[in-house]
PDB file of C-alpha atoms in Angstrom:
ATOM      1  CA  MET H  79      55.776  98.063 103.922  1.00 92.00           C
ATOM      2  CA  LEU H  80      53.561  99.382 101.173  1.00 94.00           C
ATOM      3  CA  LEU H  81      50.308  97.464 100.618  1.00 95.00           C
ATOM      4  CA  SER H  82      48.790  98.372  97.266  1.00 94.00           C
ATOM      5  CA  LEU H  83      44.986  98.399  97.210  1.00 93.00           C
ATOM      6  CA  HIS H  84      45.007  97.039  93.671  1.00 90.00           C
ATOM      7  CA  ALA H  85      47.610  94.297  94.195  1.00 95.00           C
ATOM      8  CA  THR H  86      47.299  90.878  92.624  1.00 96.00           C
ATOM      9  CA  VAL H  87      46.905  88.172  95.266  1.00 96.00           C
ATOM     10  CA  TYR H  88      48.615  84.795  94.792  1.00 96.00           C
ATOM     11  CA  CYS H  89      47.906  81.514  96.561  1.00 93.00           C
ATOM     12  CA  HIS H  90      51.516  80.300  96.477  1.00 85.00           C
ATOM     13  CA  THR H  91      52.175  80.733  92.733  1.00 86.00           C
ATOM     14  CA  THR H  92      48.609  80.761  91.372  1.00 91.00           C
ATOM     15  CA  PRO H  93      46.783  84.080  91.034  1.00 93.00           C
ATOM     16  CA  CYS H  94      43.550  83.958  93.038  1.00 92.00           C
ATOM     17  CA  GLY H  95      42.291  87.551  92.767  1.00 93.00           C
ATOM     18  CA  VAL H  96      42.962  91.203  93.521  1.00 95.00           C
ATOM     19  CA  VAL H  97      42.671  93.263  96.685  1.00 95.00           C
ATOM     20  CA  SER H  98      39.352  95.110  96.759  1.00 92.00           C
ATOM     21  CA  GLY H  99      39.585  96.461 100.296  1.00 94.00           C
ATOM     22  CA  VAL H 100      40.972  96.087 103.810  1.00 95.00           C
ATOM     23  CA  PHE H 101      39.362  95.660 107.215  1.00 93.00           C
ATOM     24  CA  PHE H 102      41.006  97.314 110.203  1.00 94.00           C
ATOM     25  CA  ASP H 103      40.468  97.895 113.888  1.00 92.00           C
ATOM     26  CA  ARG H 104      39.498 101.555 114.287  1.00 88.00           C
ATOM     27  CA  PRO H 105      41.205 102.379 117.618  1.00 89.00           C
ATOM     28  CA  SER H 106      44.556 100.787 116.785  1.00 93.00           C
ATOM     29  CA  LEU H 107      44.391 101.225 112.955  1.00 94.00           C
ATOM     30  CA  ARG H 108      45.684  97.648 112.682  1.00 95.00           C
ATOM     31  CA  LEU H 109      44.706  95.613 109.613  1.00 95.00           C
ATOM     32  CA  THR H 110      42.803  92.456 110.470  1.00 94.00           C
ATOM     33  CA  SER H 111      42.033  91.080 107.014  1.00 94.00           C
ATOM     34  CA  ILE H 112      42.090  91.885 103.343  1.00 95.00           C
ATOM     35  CA  LEU H 113      39.162  91.552 100.990  1.00 94.00           C
ATOM     36  CA  VAL H 114      40.127  89.630  97.856  1.00 94.00           C
ATOM     37  CA  GLN H 115      37.922  89.673  94.778  1.00 92.00           C
ATOM     38  CA  GLU H 116      38.220  86.429  92.869  1.00 91.00           C
ATOM     39  CA  GLN H 117      38.960  86.467  89.170  1.00 84.00           C
ATOM     40  CA  GLY H 118      36.139  86.588  86.671  1.00 77.00           C
ATOM     41  CA  LEU H 119      32.970  88.510  85.969  1.00 74.00           C
ATOM     42  CA  LEU H 120      30.664  88.824  89.005  1.00 77.00           C
ATOM     43  CA  ALA H 121      33.264  87.036  91.123  1.00 84.00           C
ATOM     44  CA  ALA H 122      32.867  86.678  94.864  1.00 87.00           C
ATOM     45  CA  GLU H 123      34.908  88.547  97.447  1.00 91.00           C
ATOM     46  CA  ARG H 124      36.603  86.573 100.217  1.00 92.00           C
ATOM     47  CA  LEU H 125      37.953  87.605 103.616  1.00 93.00           C
ATOM     48  CA  VAL H 126      41.586  86.650 104.107  1.00 94.00           C
ATOM     49  CA  PRO H 127      43.173  87.267 107.527  1.00 94.00           C
ATOM     50  CA  VAL H 128      46.493  89.120 107.517  1.00 95.00           C
ATOM     51  CA  LEU H 129      48.031  86.088 109.244  1.00 94.00           C
ATOM     52  CA  ALA H 130      47.647  84.243 105.923  1.00 95.00           C
ATOM     53  CA  ILE H 131      49.845  86.783 104.115  1.00 95.00           C
ATOM     54  CA  ASP H 132      53.335  85.464 103.418  1.00 95.00           C
ATOM     55  CA  SER H 133      54.851  88.431 101.570  1.00 95.00           C
ATOM     56  CA  VAL H 134      53.954  91.851 100.206  1.00 95.00           C
ATOM     57  CA  THR H 135      55.827  93.385  97.276  1.00 91.00           C
ATOM     58  CA  ASP H 136      55.087  96.298  94.929  1.00 82.00           C
ATOM     59  CA  ASN H 137      51.891  95.054  93.323  1.00 91.00           C
ATOM     60  CA  THR H 138      51.643  91.492  94.615  1.00 95.00           C
ATOM     61  CA  ILE H 139      50.591  89.759  97.803  1.00 96.00           C
ATOM     62  CA  THR H 140      51.501  86.118  98.304  1.00 96.00           C
ATOM     63  CA  LEU H 141      49.422  84.020 100.685  1.00 96.00           C
ATOM     64  CA  THR H 142      50.505  80.996 102.720  1.00 95.00           C
ATOM     65  CA  ILE H 143      47.296  79.176 101.794  1.00 94.00           C
ATOM     66  CA  THR H 144      46.471  77.005  98.787  1.00 92.00           C
ATOM     67  CA  ASP H 145      43.739  77.575  96.203  1.00 90.00           C
ATOM     68  CA  ASP H 146      41.466  75.123  98.013  1.00 91.00           C
ATOM     69  CA  GLU H 147      42.016  76.846 101.360  1.00 92.00           C
ATOM     70  CA  PHE H 148      41.328  80.196  99.684  1.00 92.00           C
ATOM     71  CA  THR H 149      37.941  78.988  98.436  1.00 89.00           C
ATOM     72  CA  GLU H 150      37.154  77.981 102.023  1.00 90.00           C
ATOM     73  CA  CYS H 151      37.745  81.561 103.269  1.00 89.00           C
ATOM     74  CA  ASN H 152      34.554  83.339 104.289  1.00 87.00           C
ATOM     75  CA  PRO H 153      32.727  84.973 101.389  1.00 88.00           C
ATOM     76  CA  PHE H 154      31.947  88.610 102.020  1.00 85.00           C
ATOM     77  CA  SER H 155      28.416  89.782 101.351  1.00 74.00           C
ATOM     78  CA  GLU H 156      27.189  93.186 102.346  1.00 61.00           C
ATOM     79  CA  PRO H 157      23.675  93.264 103.832  1.00 46.00           C
ATOM     80  CA  ILE H 158      21.090  95.053 101.725  1.00 42.00           C
ATOM     81  CA  GLU H 159      19.652  97.326 104.371  1.00 45.00           C
ATOM     82  CA  MET H 160      17.355  99.244 102.044  1.00 41.00           C
ATOM     83  CA  TYR H 161      15.107  96.235 101.475  1.00 43.00           C
ATOM     84  CA  HIS H 162      15.713  94.463 104.806  1.00 43.00           C
ATOM     85  CA  LEU H 163      16.023  91.168 102.976  1.00 46.00           C
ATOM     86  CA  ASP H 164      18.437  89.560 105.407  1.00 47.00           C
ATOM     87  CA  PRO H 165      18.427  90.853 108.984  1.00 48.00           C
ATOM     88  CA  GLU H 166      21.316  88.527 109.875  1.00 48.00           C
ATOM     89  CA  PRO H 167      23.983  88.770 107.142  1.00 46.00           C
ATOM     90  CA  SER H 168      26.042  85.658 106.507  1.00 44.00           C
ATOM     91  CA  THR H 169      29.282  87.465 107.350  1.00 45.00           C
ATOM     92  CA  ALA H 170      28.784  89.827 110.257  1.00 42.00           C
ATOM     93  CA  ILE H 171      31.662  92.291 110.144  1.00 52.00           C
ATOM     94  CA  GLN H 172      31.768  95.026 112.753  1.00 66.00           C
ATOM     95  CA  LEU H 173      35.165  96.366 111.663  1.00 78.00           C
ATOM     96  CA  PRO H 174      35.467  99.319 109.283  1.00 88.00           C
ATOM     97  CA  LEU H 175      36.221  98.618 105.640  1.00 91.00           C
ATOM     98  CA  LEU H 176      38.339 100.749 103.323  1.00 94.00           C
ATOM     99  CA  ARG H 177      37.774 100.013  99.625  1.00 92.00           C
ATOM    100  CA  ARG H 178      40.316 100.481  96.870  1.00 87.00           C
ATOM    101  CA  HIS H 179      39.957 103.791  95.031  1.00 87.00           C
ATOM    102  CA  ALA H 180      38.210 105.424  98.012  1.00 94.00           C
ATOM    103  CA  ARG H 181      37.972 109.191  97.593  1.00 95.00           C
ATOM    104  CA  VAL H 182      40.169 111.468  99.687  1.00 94.00           C
ATOM    105  CA  MET H 183      38.667 114.772 100.790  1.00 94.00           C
ATOM    106  CA  SER H 184      40.596 117.601 102.407  1.00 91.00           C
ATOM    107  CA  SER H 185      38.843 120.072 104.662  1.00 88.00           C
ATOM    108  CA  ASN H 186      38.116 122.204 101.588  1.00 90.00           C
ATOM    109  CA  GLY H 187      37.495 119.751  98.737  1.00 88.00           C
ATOM    110  CA  ARG H 188      38.320 116.542  96.890  1.00 90.00           C
ATOM    111  CA  ILE H 189      42.007 115.874  96.260  1.00 89.00           C
ATOM    112  CA  GLY H 190      42.344 112.319  94.932  1.00 90.00           C
ATOM    113  CA  ARG H 191      41.950 108.619  95.684  1.00 93.00           C
ATOM    114  CA  VAL H 192      43.622 106.115  97.992  1.00 94.00           C
ATOM    115  CA  SER H 193      46.010 103.828  96.106  1.00 92.00           C
ATOM    116  CA  ALA H 194      47.985 102.136  98.894  1.00 94.00           C
ATOM    117  CA  LEU H 195      48.649 101.977 102.618  1.00 95.00           C
ATOM    118  CA  HIS H 196      51.979 102.308 104.411  1.00 96.00           C
ATOM    119  CA  LEU H 197      52.030  99.731 107.220  1.00 96.00           C
ATOM    120  CA  ASP H 198      54.435  99.054 110.060  1.00 95.00           C
ATOM    121  CA  ALA H 199      55.623  95.580 111.088  1.00 93.00           C
ATOM    122  CA  ASP H 200      52.498  95.085 113.261  1.00 95.00           C
ATOM    123  CA  TRP H 201      50.138  95.788 110.314  1.00 95.00           C
ATOM    124  CA  ARG H 202      49.209  99.251 111.644  1.00 96.00           C
ATOM    125  CA  ILE H 203      48.408 102.005 109.147  1.00 96.00           C
ATOM    126  CA  VAL H 204      51.166 104.625 109.293  1.00 96.00           C
ATOM    127  CA  ALA H 205      50.193 106.632 106.198  1.00 95.00           C
ATOM    128  CA  ILE H 206      47.916 106.501 103.188  1.00 95.00           C
ATOM    129  CA  LEU H 207      49.219 106.892  99.666  1.00 93.00           C
ATOM    130  CA  LEU H 208      47.104 109.427  97.821  1.00 91.00           C
ATOM    131  CA  HIS H 209      46.953 109.186  94.038  1.00 88.00           C
ATOM    132  CA  ARG H 210      46.360 112.646  92.657  1.00 81.00           C
ATOM    133  CA  GLY H 211      45.890 113.757  89.064  1.00 70.00           C
ATOM    134  CA  TYR H 212      45.564 111.945  85.765  1.00 67.00           C
ATOM    135  CA  TRP H 213      47.859 109.901  83.530  1.00 64.00           C
ATOM    136  CA  TRP H 214      49.903 112.793  82.210  1.00 66.00           C
ATOM    137  CA  GLY H 215      50.198 114.688  85.473  1.00 66.00           C
ATOM    138  CA  SER H 216      49.604 112.163  88.219  1.00 72.00           C
ATOM    139  CA  ARG H 217      51.599 111.694  91.383  1.00 79.00           C
ATOM    140  CA  ASP H 218      51.432 109.759  94.593  1.00 86.00           C
ATOM    141  CA  ILE H 219      51.621 111.627  97.897  1.00 90.00           C
ATOM    142  CA  SER H 220      52.169 109.965 101.263  1.00 92.00           C
ATOM    143  CA  ILE H 221      49.768 111.405 103.854  1.00 93.00           C
ATOM    144  CA  PRO H 222      50.698 110.641 107.498  1.00 94.00           C
ATOM    145  CA  ILE H 223      47.860 109.012 109.420  1.00 95.00           C
ATOM    146  CA  HIS H 224      47.690 111.877 111.933  1.00 94.00           C
ATOM    147  CA  PHE H 225      46.277 114.055 109.107  1.00 94.00           C
ATOM    148  CA  VAL H 226      43.346 111.629 108.674  1.00 94.00           C
ATOM    149  CA  ALA H 227      40.084 112.582 110.420  1.00 94.00           C
ATOM    150  CA  THR H 228      37.867 109.670 109.337  1.00 94.00           C
ATOM    151  CA  ILE H 229      38.079 106.514 107.248  1.00 93.00           C
ATOM    152  CA  ASP H 230      34.893 105.120 105.768  1.00 91.00           C
ATOM    153  CA  GLU H 231      34.334 102.494 103.103  1.00 91.00           C
ATOM    154  CA  PHE H 232      34.553 104.834 100.099  1.00 93.00           C
ATOM    155  CA  LEU H 233      35.799 108.067 101.714  1.00 95.00           C
ATOM    156  CA  VAL H 234      38.864 109.229 103.643  1.00 95.00           C
ATOM    157  CA  THR H 235      38.526 112.688 105.193  1.00 95.00           C
ATOM    158  CA  LEU H 236      41.600 114.728 106.109  1.00 94.00           C
ATOM    159  CA  THR H 237      42.029 117.464 108.717  1.00 94.00           C
ATOM    160  CA  VAL H 238      44.192 119.614 106.433  1.00 92.00           C
ATOM    161  CA  ARG H 239      43.470 121.863 103.463  1.00 91.00           C
ATOM    162  CA  ARG H 240      44.368 121.200  99.825  1.00 88.00           C
ATOM    163  CA  ASP H 241      47.170 123.771  99.863  1.00 87.00           C
ATOM    164  CA  GLU H 242      48.760 122.030 102.863  1.00 87.00           C
ATOM    165  CA  ILE H 243      48.718 118.749 100.923  1.00 85.00           C
ATOM    166  CA  ALA H 244      50.400 120.529  98.007  1.00 78.00           C
ATOM    167  CA  SER H 245      53.153 121.804 100.321  1.00 79.00           C
ATOM    168  CA  LEU H 246      53.513 118.286 101.772  1.00 76.00           C
ATOM    169  CA  ALA H 247      53.863 116.916  98.223  1.00 71.00           C
ATOM    170  CA  ALA H 248      56.583 119.478  97.457  1.00 69.00           C
ATOM    171  CA  LYS H 249      58.639 118.152 100.394  1.00 72.00           C
ATOM    172  CA  GLN H 250      58.514 114.529  99.143  1.00 69.00           C
TER     173      GLN H 250
END
C-alpha cells in the first residue's frame, strides 16, 4: 500500500486533519503510529496508532475512531531542549519520527523530498517515494528501503549516488 505523507485523515466521514509525520520502530521499520495535524491555524498534532487506521487510499486515510475519540488521542509536543523548560515532556516518544517533506540526500547531494511510503501488509516500510523536481518537470521515484542509510525527522540519507537514482528512475 502507498501511504501519502500529505494525506487527508478522516474520522469515519468527517475530515479531522492531515498526516504530518509517521513514527516507526527502527530495527523492523514497522510503522507504529501516524502524526495527524488537526485542521486550523496553530492546530495541535495528535498521535494515532496504526491499529486505528481502517483504510488507506491515494490521498486519504480513514480511521475507525470517531471525532471525539480522535480528540482523546495523545497530543504530540516536542520538548524544547534548548531552554530546558520541561525535562519530562508530556508525550515521551522514543521512536524515530519521519516528517512529511523530509529532504532526501544521496551520497553526493540533495535529490528531493519524501512524499509517500510504500508499506507491506504488516505496516513495514518497503520503499520511500521520492518527489524530485518542480511542477513542470517533477516526478516520483520509488527508492527501495535497502538504499536508505538513515532516517531522521527531516532528513533521509541514501547509500547511492544521484546518478544511480537517475538510472533507477529510468527503469520505472
